[in-house]
mmCIF file of C-alpha atoms in Angstrom:
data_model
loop_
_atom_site.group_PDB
_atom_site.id
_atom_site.type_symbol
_atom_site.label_atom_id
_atom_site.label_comp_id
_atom_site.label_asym_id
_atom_site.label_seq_id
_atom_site.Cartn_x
_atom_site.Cartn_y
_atom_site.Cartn_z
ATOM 1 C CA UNK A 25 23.470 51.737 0.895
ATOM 2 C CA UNK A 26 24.977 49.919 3.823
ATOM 3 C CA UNK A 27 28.215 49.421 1.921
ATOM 4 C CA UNK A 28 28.750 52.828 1.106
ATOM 5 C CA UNK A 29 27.753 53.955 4.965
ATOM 6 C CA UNK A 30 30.218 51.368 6.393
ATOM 7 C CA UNK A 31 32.706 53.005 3.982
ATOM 8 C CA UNK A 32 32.490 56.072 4.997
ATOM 9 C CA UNK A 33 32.514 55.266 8.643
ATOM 10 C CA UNK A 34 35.823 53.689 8.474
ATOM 11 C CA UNK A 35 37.512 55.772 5.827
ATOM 12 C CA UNK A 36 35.707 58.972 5.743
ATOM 13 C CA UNK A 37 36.784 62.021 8.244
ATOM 14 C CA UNK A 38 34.218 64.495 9.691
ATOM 15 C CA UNK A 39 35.797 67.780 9.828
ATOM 16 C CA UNK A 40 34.439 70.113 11.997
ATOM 17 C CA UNK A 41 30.499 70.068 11.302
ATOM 18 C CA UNK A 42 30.341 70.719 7.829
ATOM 19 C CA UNK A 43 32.583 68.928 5.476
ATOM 20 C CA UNK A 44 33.195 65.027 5.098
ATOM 21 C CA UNK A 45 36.014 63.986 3.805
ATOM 22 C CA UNK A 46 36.300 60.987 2.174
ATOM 23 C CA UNK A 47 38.580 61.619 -1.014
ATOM 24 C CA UNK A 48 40.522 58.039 -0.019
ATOM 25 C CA UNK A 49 37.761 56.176 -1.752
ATOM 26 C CA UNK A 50 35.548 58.724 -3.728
ATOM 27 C CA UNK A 51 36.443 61.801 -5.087
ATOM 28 C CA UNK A 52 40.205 61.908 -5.050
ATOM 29 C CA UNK A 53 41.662 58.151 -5.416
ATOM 30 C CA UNK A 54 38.875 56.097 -6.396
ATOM 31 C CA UNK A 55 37.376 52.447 -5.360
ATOM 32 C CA UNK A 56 36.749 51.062 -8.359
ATOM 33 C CA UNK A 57 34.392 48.704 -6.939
ATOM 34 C CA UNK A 58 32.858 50.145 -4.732
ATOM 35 C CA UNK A 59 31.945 52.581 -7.581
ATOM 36 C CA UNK A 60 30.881 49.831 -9.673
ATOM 37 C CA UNK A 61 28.111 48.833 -6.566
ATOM 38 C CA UNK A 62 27.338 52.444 -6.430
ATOM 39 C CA UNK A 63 26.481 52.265 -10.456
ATOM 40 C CA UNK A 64 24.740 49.365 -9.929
ATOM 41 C CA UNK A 65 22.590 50.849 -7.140
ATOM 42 C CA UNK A 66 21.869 53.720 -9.006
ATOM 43 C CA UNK A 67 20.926 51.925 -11.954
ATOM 44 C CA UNK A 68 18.203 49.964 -9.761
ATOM 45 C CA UNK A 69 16.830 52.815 -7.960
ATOM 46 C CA UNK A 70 16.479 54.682 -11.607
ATOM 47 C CA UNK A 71 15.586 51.854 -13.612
ATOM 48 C CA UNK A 72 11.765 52.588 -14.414
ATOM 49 C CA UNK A 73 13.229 56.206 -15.202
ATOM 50 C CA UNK A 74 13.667 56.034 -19.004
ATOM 51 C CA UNK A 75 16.808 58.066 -18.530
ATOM 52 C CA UNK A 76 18.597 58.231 -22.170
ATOM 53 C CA UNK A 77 22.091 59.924 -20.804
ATOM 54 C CA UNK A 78 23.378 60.408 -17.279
ATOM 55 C CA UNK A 79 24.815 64.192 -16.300
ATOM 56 C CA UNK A 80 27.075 65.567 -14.033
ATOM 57 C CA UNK A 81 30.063 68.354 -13.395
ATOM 58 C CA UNK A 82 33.780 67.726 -13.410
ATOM 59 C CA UNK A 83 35.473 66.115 -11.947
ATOM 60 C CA UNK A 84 34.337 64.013 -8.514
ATOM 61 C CA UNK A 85 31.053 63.492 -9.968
ATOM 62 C CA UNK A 86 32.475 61.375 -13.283
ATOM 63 C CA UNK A 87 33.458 57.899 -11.321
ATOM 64 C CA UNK A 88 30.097 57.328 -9.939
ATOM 65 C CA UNK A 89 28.339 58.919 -13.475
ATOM 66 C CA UNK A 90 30.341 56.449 -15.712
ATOM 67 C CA UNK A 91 29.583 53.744 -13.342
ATOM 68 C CA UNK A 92 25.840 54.009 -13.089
ATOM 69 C CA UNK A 93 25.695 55.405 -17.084
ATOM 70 C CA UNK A 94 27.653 51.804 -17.845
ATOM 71 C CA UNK A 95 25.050 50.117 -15.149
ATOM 72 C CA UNK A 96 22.009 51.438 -17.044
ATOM 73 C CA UNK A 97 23.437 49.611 -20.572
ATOM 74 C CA UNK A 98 26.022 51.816 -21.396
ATOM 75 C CA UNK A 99 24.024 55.453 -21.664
ATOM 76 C CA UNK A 100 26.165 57.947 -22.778
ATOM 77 C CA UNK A 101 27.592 60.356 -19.929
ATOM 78 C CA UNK A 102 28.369 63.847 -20.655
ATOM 79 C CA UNK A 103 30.234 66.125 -18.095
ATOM 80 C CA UNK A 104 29.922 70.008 -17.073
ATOM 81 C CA UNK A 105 33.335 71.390 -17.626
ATOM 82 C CA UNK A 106 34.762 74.313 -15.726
ATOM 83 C CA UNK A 107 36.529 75.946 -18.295
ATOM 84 C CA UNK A 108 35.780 76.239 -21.865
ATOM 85 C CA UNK A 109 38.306 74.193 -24.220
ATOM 86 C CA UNK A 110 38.930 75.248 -27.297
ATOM 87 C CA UNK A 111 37.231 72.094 -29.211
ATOM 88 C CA UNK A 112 34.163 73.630 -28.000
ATOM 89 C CA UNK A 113 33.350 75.318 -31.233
ATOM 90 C CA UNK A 114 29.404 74.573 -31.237
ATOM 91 C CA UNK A 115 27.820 76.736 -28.467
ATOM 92 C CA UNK A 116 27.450 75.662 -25.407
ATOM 93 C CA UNK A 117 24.828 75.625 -22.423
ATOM 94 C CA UNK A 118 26.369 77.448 -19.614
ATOM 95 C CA UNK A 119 25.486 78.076 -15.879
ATOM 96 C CA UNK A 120 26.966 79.317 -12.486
ATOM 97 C CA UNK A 121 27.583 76.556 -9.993
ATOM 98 C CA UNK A 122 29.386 77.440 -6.675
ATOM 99 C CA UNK A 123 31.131 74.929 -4.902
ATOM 100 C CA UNK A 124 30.052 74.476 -0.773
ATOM 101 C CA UNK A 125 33.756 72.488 -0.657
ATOM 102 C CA UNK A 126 35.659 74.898 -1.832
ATOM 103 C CA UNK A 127 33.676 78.237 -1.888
ATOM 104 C CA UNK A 128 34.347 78.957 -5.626
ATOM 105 C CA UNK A 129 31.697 80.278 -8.270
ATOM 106 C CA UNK A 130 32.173 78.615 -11.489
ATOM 107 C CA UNK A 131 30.181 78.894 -15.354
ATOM 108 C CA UNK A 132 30.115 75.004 -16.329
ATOM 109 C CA UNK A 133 29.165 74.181 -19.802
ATOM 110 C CA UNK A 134 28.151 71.438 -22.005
ATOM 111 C CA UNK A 135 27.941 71.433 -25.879
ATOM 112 C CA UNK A 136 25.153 71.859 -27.684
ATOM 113 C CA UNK A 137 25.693 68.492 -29.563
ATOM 114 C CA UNK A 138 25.698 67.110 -26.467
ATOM 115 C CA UNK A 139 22.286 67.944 -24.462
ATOM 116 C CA UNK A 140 19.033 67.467 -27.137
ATOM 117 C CA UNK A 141 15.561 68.481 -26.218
ATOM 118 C CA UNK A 142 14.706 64.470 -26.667
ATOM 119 C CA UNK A 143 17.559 63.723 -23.957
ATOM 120 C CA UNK A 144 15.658 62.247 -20.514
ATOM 121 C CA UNK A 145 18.673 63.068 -18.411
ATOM 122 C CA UNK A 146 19.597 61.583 -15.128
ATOM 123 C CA UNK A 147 21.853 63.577 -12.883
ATOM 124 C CA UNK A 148 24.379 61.766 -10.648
ATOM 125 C CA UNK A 149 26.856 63.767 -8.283
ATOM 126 C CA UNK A 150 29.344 62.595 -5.819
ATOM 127 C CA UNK A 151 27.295 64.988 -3.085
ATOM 128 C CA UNK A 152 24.625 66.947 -2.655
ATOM 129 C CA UNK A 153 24.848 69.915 0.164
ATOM 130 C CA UNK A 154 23.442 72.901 -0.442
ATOM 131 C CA UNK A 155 21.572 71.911 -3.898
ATOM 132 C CA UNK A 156 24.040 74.521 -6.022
ATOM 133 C CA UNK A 157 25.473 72.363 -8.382
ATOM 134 C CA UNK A 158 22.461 70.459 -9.062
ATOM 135 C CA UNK A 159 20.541 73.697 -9.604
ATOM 136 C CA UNK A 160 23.272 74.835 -11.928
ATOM 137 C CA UNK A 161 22.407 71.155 -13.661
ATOM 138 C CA UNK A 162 19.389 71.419 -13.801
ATOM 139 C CA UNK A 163 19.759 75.082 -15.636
ATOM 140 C CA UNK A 164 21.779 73.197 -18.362
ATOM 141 C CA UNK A 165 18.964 70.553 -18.893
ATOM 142 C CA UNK A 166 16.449 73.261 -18.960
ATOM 143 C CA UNK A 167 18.316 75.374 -21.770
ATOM 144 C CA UNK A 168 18.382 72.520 -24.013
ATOM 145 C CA UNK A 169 14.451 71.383 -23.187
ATOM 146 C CA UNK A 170 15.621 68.099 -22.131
ATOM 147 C CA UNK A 171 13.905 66.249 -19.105
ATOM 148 C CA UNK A 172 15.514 65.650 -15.800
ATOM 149 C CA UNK A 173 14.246 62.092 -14.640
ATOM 150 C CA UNK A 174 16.063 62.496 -11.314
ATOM 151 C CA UNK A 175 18.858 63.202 -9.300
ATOM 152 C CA UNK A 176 21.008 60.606 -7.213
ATOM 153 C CA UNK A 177 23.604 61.831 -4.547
ATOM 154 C CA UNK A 178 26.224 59.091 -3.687
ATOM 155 C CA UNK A 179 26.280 61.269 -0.083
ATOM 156 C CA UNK A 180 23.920 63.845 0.937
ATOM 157 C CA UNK A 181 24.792 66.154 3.918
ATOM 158 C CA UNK A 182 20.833 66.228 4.741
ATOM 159 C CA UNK A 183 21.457 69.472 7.212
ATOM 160 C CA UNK A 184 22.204 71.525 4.212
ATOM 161 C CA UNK A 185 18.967 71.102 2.662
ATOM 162 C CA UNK A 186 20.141 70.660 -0.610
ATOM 163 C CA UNK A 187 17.688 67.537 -1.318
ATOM 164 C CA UNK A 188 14.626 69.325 0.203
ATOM 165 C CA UNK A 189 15.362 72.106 -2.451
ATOM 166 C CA UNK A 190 15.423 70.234 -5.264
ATOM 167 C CA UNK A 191 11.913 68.044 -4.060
ATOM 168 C CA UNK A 192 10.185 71.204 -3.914
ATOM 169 C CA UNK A 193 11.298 71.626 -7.107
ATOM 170 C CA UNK A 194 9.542 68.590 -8.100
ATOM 171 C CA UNK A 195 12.481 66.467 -8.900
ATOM 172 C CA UNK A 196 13.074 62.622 -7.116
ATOM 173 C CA UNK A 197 16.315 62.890 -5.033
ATOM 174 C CA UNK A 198 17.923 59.578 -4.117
ATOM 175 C CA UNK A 199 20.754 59.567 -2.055
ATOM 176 C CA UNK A 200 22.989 56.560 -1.244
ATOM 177 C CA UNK A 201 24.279 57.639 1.670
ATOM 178 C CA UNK A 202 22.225 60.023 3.891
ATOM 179 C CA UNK A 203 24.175 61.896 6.700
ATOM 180 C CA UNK A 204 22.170 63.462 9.325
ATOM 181 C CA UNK A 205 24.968 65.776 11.586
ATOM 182 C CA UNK A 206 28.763 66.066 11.942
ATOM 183 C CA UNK A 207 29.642 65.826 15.851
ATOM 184 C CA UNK A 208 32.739 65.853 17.366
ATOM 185 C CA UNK A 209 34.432 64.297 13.900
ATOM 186 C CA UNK A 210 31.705 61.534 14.434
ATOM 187 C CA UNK A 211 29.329 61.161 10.907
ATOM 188 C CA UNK A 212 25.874 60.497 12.094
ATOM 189 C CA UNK A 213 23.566 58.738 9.089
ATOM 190 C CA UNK A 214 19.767 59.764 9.154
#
């Protein structure tokens, strides 16, 4: 998504050769519509997908989730949380997920009422690195005999092999924004 690159080229900050930072548009203060295009993108890439709810953790991932879930005609979105509230009272699917940003291990959930064995489920994350999160994800789908019709990265950090995990897998990874390397605090796209 040439918007998206161009974005990140004059906004985003390589730091050293592994992290991208580009929280001034994406995962910290939000473009609104820029996120809307990135919904919109989503939602034609994934169209033919019969996706029936769109996926993903708290809290980076939501913007570009709510986006492409109101893209696709409003499909409800449901959210991994972190920590377990206590209006959680149903069971819930859990799984570990750590974080390549910040080097944490974390058990998301999601409720019971909200993940259904007839659920096609599209996953959408703000990046995709190492593959972690979405495996965690994917777990979640899997415990409630859903169907993952596919995964879409706004930004993939191809290096870290995160999508060519999840293709083995035999999932469809679509990523908006492809980087290839990290040199010198210059973001290189494949």
């Amino acid at each position: 998504m040439k918007l998206l690159e161009d974005r990140i080229l004059k906004d985003g900050v390589g730091i050293g050769t592994e992290i991208v930072k580009v929280d001034s548009f994406l995962n910290h203060q939000v473009d609104v519509e820029l996120t809307d295009k990135i919904g919109e993108e989503f939602a034609r890439i994934f169209a033919e997908s019969g996706a029936t709810k769109v996926l993903t953790v708290e809290a980076s991932g939501i913007p570009a989730a709510v986006a492409t879930a109101r893209a696709m005609g409003n499909l409800p979105m449901v959210f991994a949380k972190k920590a377990a509230p206590n209006t959680m009272v149903d069971g819930s699917y859990t799984a570990p997920v750590k974080s390549f940003t910040k080097g944490t291990l974390s058990t998301v959930r999601v409720s019971k009422s909200y993940l259904k064995a007839e659920d096609k489920v599209l996953i959408i994350d703000d990046f995709l690195a190492t593959g972690e999160a979405a495996i965690g994800l994917l777990d979640l789908v899997r415990q409630a005999g859903a169907k993952c019709v596919g995964y879409g990265a706004v930004v993939e950090k191809a290096w870290q092999g995160g999508a060519k995990r999840l293709e083995e897998l035999g999932y469809r990874v679509e990523s908006l924004a492809v980087i290839s390397s990290i040199v010198d605090g210059n973001i290189n796209f494949k």
